[in-house]
Amino acid sequence: MQRDLDTLLSNSERNFILKALKEEQRIDGRRPFDYRKIQYQFPADEDGSATVQLGATRVMAVVTAALEAPFPDRPNEGSLRFNVELSPMASPAFEVGRPGEAALEAMRLLERALRDSRAVDLEALCVLVGQKVWHVRVDVHVLDHAGNLADAAGLAALAALMAFRRPEASVAPGGGGGGGGERGAVTLHAPDVREPLPLSLHHLPLAVTFGLFEGGEAVVLDPSLKEAAAAAGMLTVIATTHGEVCALHKPGGIGISLSQTMRLVRVACAKAAEVAEGLRAALRGHETARVARRVCRRGAQGADAGALLDDAAGAVAVVPGLGDPGRAAAAAGGAHLDALAGSSGARNGSGGALEPGGMDSSDAEEGSRTSARPGEPRKLPRAGLVAAAAVVGGARARQGPSSLPEQAPGDNFEAIAAMIAGAAQGRPHSGDALDLQAAVKPKSGKRAKVRKWQPLGT
Amino acid sequence: MEFVSPEGLRIDGRRPQELRALQCKFGVLSCCDGSALFQAGNTKVFAAVYGPRVADIRGQALHDRALIKCEYAHAAFSTGAARRRRGRSRKSTELAALVRGALEQTILVELLPRAQVEVCIQVLFADGGVTAACINAAMLAVADAGIPVRDMVAACGAGHLEAMPLLDLNHTEAATGGLEVCVALHPALDRVVLLQADAKASVDTLEAVTTLALQGCKAAAGAMREALLQHVRSLAARRGAI
């Protein structure tokens, strides 16, 4: 790969890069220690996939997991495997077929960053010791190679691992039938039944690559393709957000002094913290969108139950909002939940933080939707039914001790799901009406929150 | 497990900042242009060099410098766990690339355009510090083949156990999964050619361990240089030059 890169660069270009670097200038206008713009995309319909764009370099990572027998030497640990695909689509220097040396180097770097540094808790992936563990596989595809694959691939793999959700598995209490060899069957819960679980990550290792020029005196962060071709050596530091180093990788290249190396390591630690901040913000946006989507998905699944609820108890759900003039105005913003659910991916930093008690904002919106109902024709949109159900769930959740501000949004949805399921079996108790009234009672600041959802939907 | 006893001795009886006994032998193989055996404690590595000669595959030859190829293999009995061998593993490809990277900086490749230098490495016994031993063995074999070099390259590992930097870890010490650093140094130029570090550590710890590894590199370079001089003297004596 590197050999072909040399031919991409003419001598005059090489000289220009070196000359500009002496004045701390780079050909794309960056300063020596600047990253290119980093963008994250998370596809709407699957967990555990991320596309990272670092300038023009684009890398996609997909995480998949399978529940299988563990390796015999590690009966209580899952496994984590990495596969890097450098296809000719990304660069003419890449060849089809078996992974070349460049791909293997990238794979090993990912392994060292995320597995060997024990960033991912592999023991948490064990379901049943010696029998069933999660084998997690990360496929990294380079879509466009414009320099600094190491950082982009590391970031994509990390983003995908952080966005990944695995279905919850539970083991039936063993020995039910007597002293048989079977210790209990493993049940996988569908994502609609139980909230899928994220992987537990101990720290966030981020790769920071430097291009070394001129005997190691001139250095650039995040070298582009041309800078990499002109560079005399590379140094990749894998650092965590807490100023710790997970791995150093300097495979040959020009020799540098120890003091310069340590200076670069410290720069890398600071940069890693910056990049991680961007990644976290993007993931928060993605999580918000995901939670909003789940509300709708529940609606699709529980449509029958919802219809029952609507026929039987529709009045219960709707009436409380009627007498409130403020809610009718808020209803104007009611259509945004659907649009939000369709929005694919969170761009870097666009998504706001999911507030503690994040359910409140959607509650408000859904409440407004229910209040708008009396004006609508008898045939109600499906989402409206969900909204009603959500209000019911919200009321229940608020009653219980679990309605603390720190409560995870998923818990609320469990309550909703429970209510939908309950409604399918029988009509809600008349006592619920009082709770509902409490649930949809307007609070100050709710309208502001409704407005906050709008930019995402449009 | 206790890695440093209260008396300040490690499990193999060394002091924390002590290298294992180094042994260098030259001309151990007959059909290649240069060969060497490098031993650090129990770790034992053969290296053979073919070349400089015309590149095997014409298309691979470089017009302005020599092409360096590196093959790495370890014997099935070299590690404690006898493993099935299924071609080249990721780690062996990585190791070969590391040795090649160090040699590309060391050999004066500009003096040998269109040529090829092939280095074959065989690990007979792996007891920690394999990367460093491979680089050292390759360097000695290159010197034995009489290929011009910029400076000697010497490599050494170091680790961090029980809040103490330890030089040249053996297999038991390295298997704990603590910080391990491998450094290759051009001792006369005082330049770090290769630097590999694994496992999580703070920057200060890393700096302390790397500094210790650099001292180890210098000591190893001294021993290798001494062995080379002795070898050259004995060659000269055999030819009657002295």
CSV table of C-alpha atoms in Angstrom, one decimal, chain A residues 237-402:
chain,number,residue,atom,x,y,z
A,237,VAL,CA,-0.8,6.7,20.0
A,238,ILE,CA,-3.8,5.0,21.4
A,239,ALA,CA,-4.9,7.1,24.3
A,240,THR,CA,-7.9,7.2,26.6
A,241,THR,CA,-9.9,10.2,27.7
A,242,HIS,CA,-8.3,10.1,31.1
A,243,GLY,CA,-4.7,10.8,29.9
A,244,GLU,CA,-3.7,7.2,29.8
A,245,VAL,CA,-2.0,5.4,27.0
A,246,CYS,CA,-3.3,2.1,25.7
A,247,ALA,CA,-0.8,1.4,23.0
A,248,LEU,CA,2.0,3.0,21.0
A,249,HIS,CA,2.7,1.9,17.5
A,250,LYS,CA,5.7,3.1,15.6
A,251,PRO,CA,6.5,0.5,13.0
A,252,GLY,CA,9.9,1.6,11.8
A,253,GLY,CA,10.0,4.9,9.9
A,254,ILE,CA,12.4,7.6,10.8
A,255,GLY,CA,14.0,7.6,14.2
A,256,ILE,CA,12.9,10.2,16.7
A,257,SER,CA,14.1,11.2,20.1
A,258,LEU,CA,12.5,10.0,23.3
A,259,SER,CA,11.6,13.5,24.5
A,260,GLN,CA,9.8,14.3,21.2
A,261,THR,CA,7.9,11.0,21.5
A,262,MET,CA,6.7,11.8,24.9
A,263,ARG,CA,5.7,15.3,23.8
A,264,LEU,CA,3.6,13.7,21.1
A,265,VAL,CA,2.1,11.2,23.5
A,266,ARG,CA,0.9,14.1,25.7
A,267,VAL,CA,-0.6,16.0,22.7
A,268,ALA,CA,-2.3,12.7,21.7
A,269,CYS,CA,-3.9,12.4,25.2
A,270,ALA,CA,-5.3,15.9,25.0
A,271,LYS,CA,-6.6,15.3,21.4
A,272,ALA,CA,-8.2,12.0,22.4
A,273,ALA,CA,-10.3,13.8,25.0
A,274,GLU,CA,-11.4,16.3,22.5
A,275,VAL,CA,-12.4,13.7,19.9
A,276,ALA,CA,-14.2,11.6,22.5
A,277,GLU,CA,-16.3,14.6,23.5
A,278,GLY,CA,-17.5,14.9,19.9
A,279,LEU,CA,-18.2,11.2,19.7
A,280,ARG,CA,-20.2,11.2,22.9
A,281,ALA,CA,-22.3,14.2,21.7
A,282,ALA,CA,-23.0,12.3,18.5
A,283,LEU,CA,-24.0,9.2,20.4
A,284,ARG,CA,-26.3,11.2,22.6
A,285,GLY,CA,-28.1,12.5,19.5
A,286,HIS,CA,-28.3,9.0,18.2
A,287,GLU,CA,-29.7,7.7,21.5
A,288,THR,CA,-32.3,10.4,21.6
A,289,ALA,CA,-33.5,9.5,18.1
A,290,ARG,CA,-33.4,5.8,18.9
A,291,VAL,CA,-35.6,6.2,22.0
A,292,ALA,CA,-38.1,8.3,20.0
A,293,ARG,CA,-38.2,5.6,17.3
A,294,ARG,CA,-38.9,3.0,19.9
A,295,VAL,CA,-42.0,4.8,20.9
A,296,CYS,CA,-43.4,4.5,17.4
A,297,ARG,CA,-42.2,0.9,17.0
A,298,ARG,CA,-44.2,0.0,20.1
A,299,GLY,CA,-47.2,1.6,18.4
A,300,ALA,CA,-46.8,-0.5,15.3
A,301,GLN,CA,-46.5,-3.7,17.3
A,302,GLY,CA,-49.2,-3.0,19.8
A,303,ALA,CA,-51.7,-1.7,17.2
A,304,ASP,CA,-54.3,-4.2,18.0
A,305,ALA,CA,-53.9,-3.6,21.7
A,306,GLY,CA,-54.0,0.1,21.0
A,307,ALA,CA,-57.2,-0.3,19.1
A,308,LEU,CA,-58.8,-2.0,22.0
A,309,LEU,CA,-57.6,0.6,24.2
A,310,ASP,CA,-59.0,3.3,21.9
A,311,ASP,CA,-62.5,1.6,21.7
A,312,ALA,CA,-62.9,0.8,25.3
A,313,ALA,CA,-60.9,3.4,27.1
A,314,GLY,CA,-60.4,6.1,24.6
A,315,ALA,CA,-62.5,8.5,26.5
A,316,VAL,CA,-60.4,7.9,29.6
A,317,ALA,CA,-57.3,8.7,27.8
A,318,VAL,CA,-58.5,11.7,25.9
A,319,VAL,CA,-60.8,13.6,28.2
A,320,PRO,CA,-58.3,15.0,30.7
A,321,GLY,CA,-56.7,17.2,28.1
A,322,LEU,CA,-60.0,18.7,26.9
A,323,GLY,CA,-60.6,21.4,29.4
A,324,ASP,CA,-57.1,22.9,29.0
A,325,PRO,CA,-56.8,25.7,26.5
A,326,GLY,CA,-53.0,25.7,26.6
A,327,ARG,CA,-52.8,22.2,25.3
A,328,ALA,CA,-54.8,22.9,22.1
A,329,ALA,CA,-52.2,25.4,21.1
A,330,ALA,CA,-49.4,23.0,21.9
A,331,ALA,CA,-51.1,20.5,19.6
A,332,ALA,CA,-49.7,22.3,16.6
A,333,GLY,CA,-46.4,20.8,17.4
A,334,GLY,CA,-47.8,17.4,17.7
A,335,ALA,CA,-46.9,16.0,14.3
A,336,HIS,CA,-43.2,16.0,14.9
A,337,LEU,CA,-42.8,12.7,16.6
A,338,ASP,CA,-43.4,10.8,13.4
A,339,ALA,CA,-40.9,13.0,11.5
A,340,LEU,CA,-38.4,12.5,14.2
A,341,ALA,CA,-38.7,8.8,14.1
A,342,GLY,CA,-37.9,8.9,10.4
A,343,SER,CA,-34.8,11.0,10.8
A,344,SER,CA,-31.8,8.8,10.1
A,345,GLY,CA,-28.7,9.2,12.1
A,346,ALA,CA,-27.5,12.0,14.3
A,347,ARG,CA,-25.0,14.3,12.8
A,348,ASN,CA,-22.1,15.4,14.9
A,349,GLY,CA,-23.3,17.2,17.9
A,350,SER,CA,-26.7,18.0,16.4
A,351,GLY,CA,-28.7,16.0,18.9
A,352,GLY,CA,-29.3,17.6,22.3
A,353,ALA,CA,-28.6,15.7,25.5
A,354,LEU,CA,-31.2,13.3,26.7
A,355,GLU,CA,-32.4,15.1,29.8
A,356,PRO,CA,-32.9,13.2,33.0
A,357,GLY,CA,-36.5,12.4,33.0
A,358,GLY,CA,-36.3,12.5,29.2
A,359,MET,CA,-39.7,11.0,28.9
A,360,ASP,CA,-41.2,14.3,30.0
A,361,SER,CA,-40.7,16.1,26.7
A,362,SER,CA,-42.3,13.3,24.7
A,363,ASP,CA,-45.0,13.0,27.3
A,364,ALA,CA,-45.8,16.6,26.8
A,365,GLU,CA,-46.1,16.2,23.1
A,366,GLU,CA,-48.2,13.1,23.3
A,367,GLY,CA,-50.4,14.7,25.8
A,368,SER,CA,-50.9,17.5,23.4
A,369,ARG,CA,-51.8,15.0,20.7
A,370,THR,CA,-54.4,13.4,22.8
A,371,SER,CA,-55.9,16.7,23.6
A,372,ALA,CA,-56.2,17.4,19.9
A,373,ARG,CA,-58.2,14.3,19.3
A,374,PRO,CA,-61.7,15.5,20.0
A,375,GLY,CA,-61.4,17.7,17.0
A,376,GLU,CA,-60.3,14.9,14.7
A,377,PRO,CA,-62.5,12.4,12.9
A,378,ARG,CA,-63.3,9.1,14.6
A,379,LYS,CA,-60.7,7.2,12.6
A,380,LEU,CA,-57.5,8.0,14.5
A,381,PRO,CA,-54.0,7.7,13.2
A,382,ARG,CA,-52.0,4.9,14.7
A,383,ALA,CA,-49.5,7.1,16.4
A,384,GLY,CA,-52.2,8.7,18.3
A,385,LEU,CA,-53.0,5.4,19.9
A,386,VAL,CA,-49.5,5.0,21.0
A,387,ALA,CA,-49.5,8.5,22.4
A,388,ALA,CA,-52.5,7.6,24.5
A,389,ALA,CA,-50.7,4.5,25.7
A,390,ALA,CA,-47.6,6.5,26.4
A,391,VAL,CA,-49.6,8.8,28.7
A,392,VAL,CA,-51.0,5.8,30.5
A,393,GLY,CA,-47.5,4.4,30.9
A,394,GLY,CA,-46.2,7.8,32.1
A,395,ALA,CA,-48.9,8.0,34.7
A,396,ARG,CA,-48.0,4.6,36.0
A,397,ALA,CA,-44.3,5.2,36.0
A,398,ARG,CA,-44.7,8.4,37.9
A,399,GLN,CA,-46.6,6.7,40.6
A,400,GLY,CA,-43.9,4.2,41.4
A,401,PRO,CA,-40.7,4.7,43.2
A,402,SER,CA,-38.8,4.3,39.9
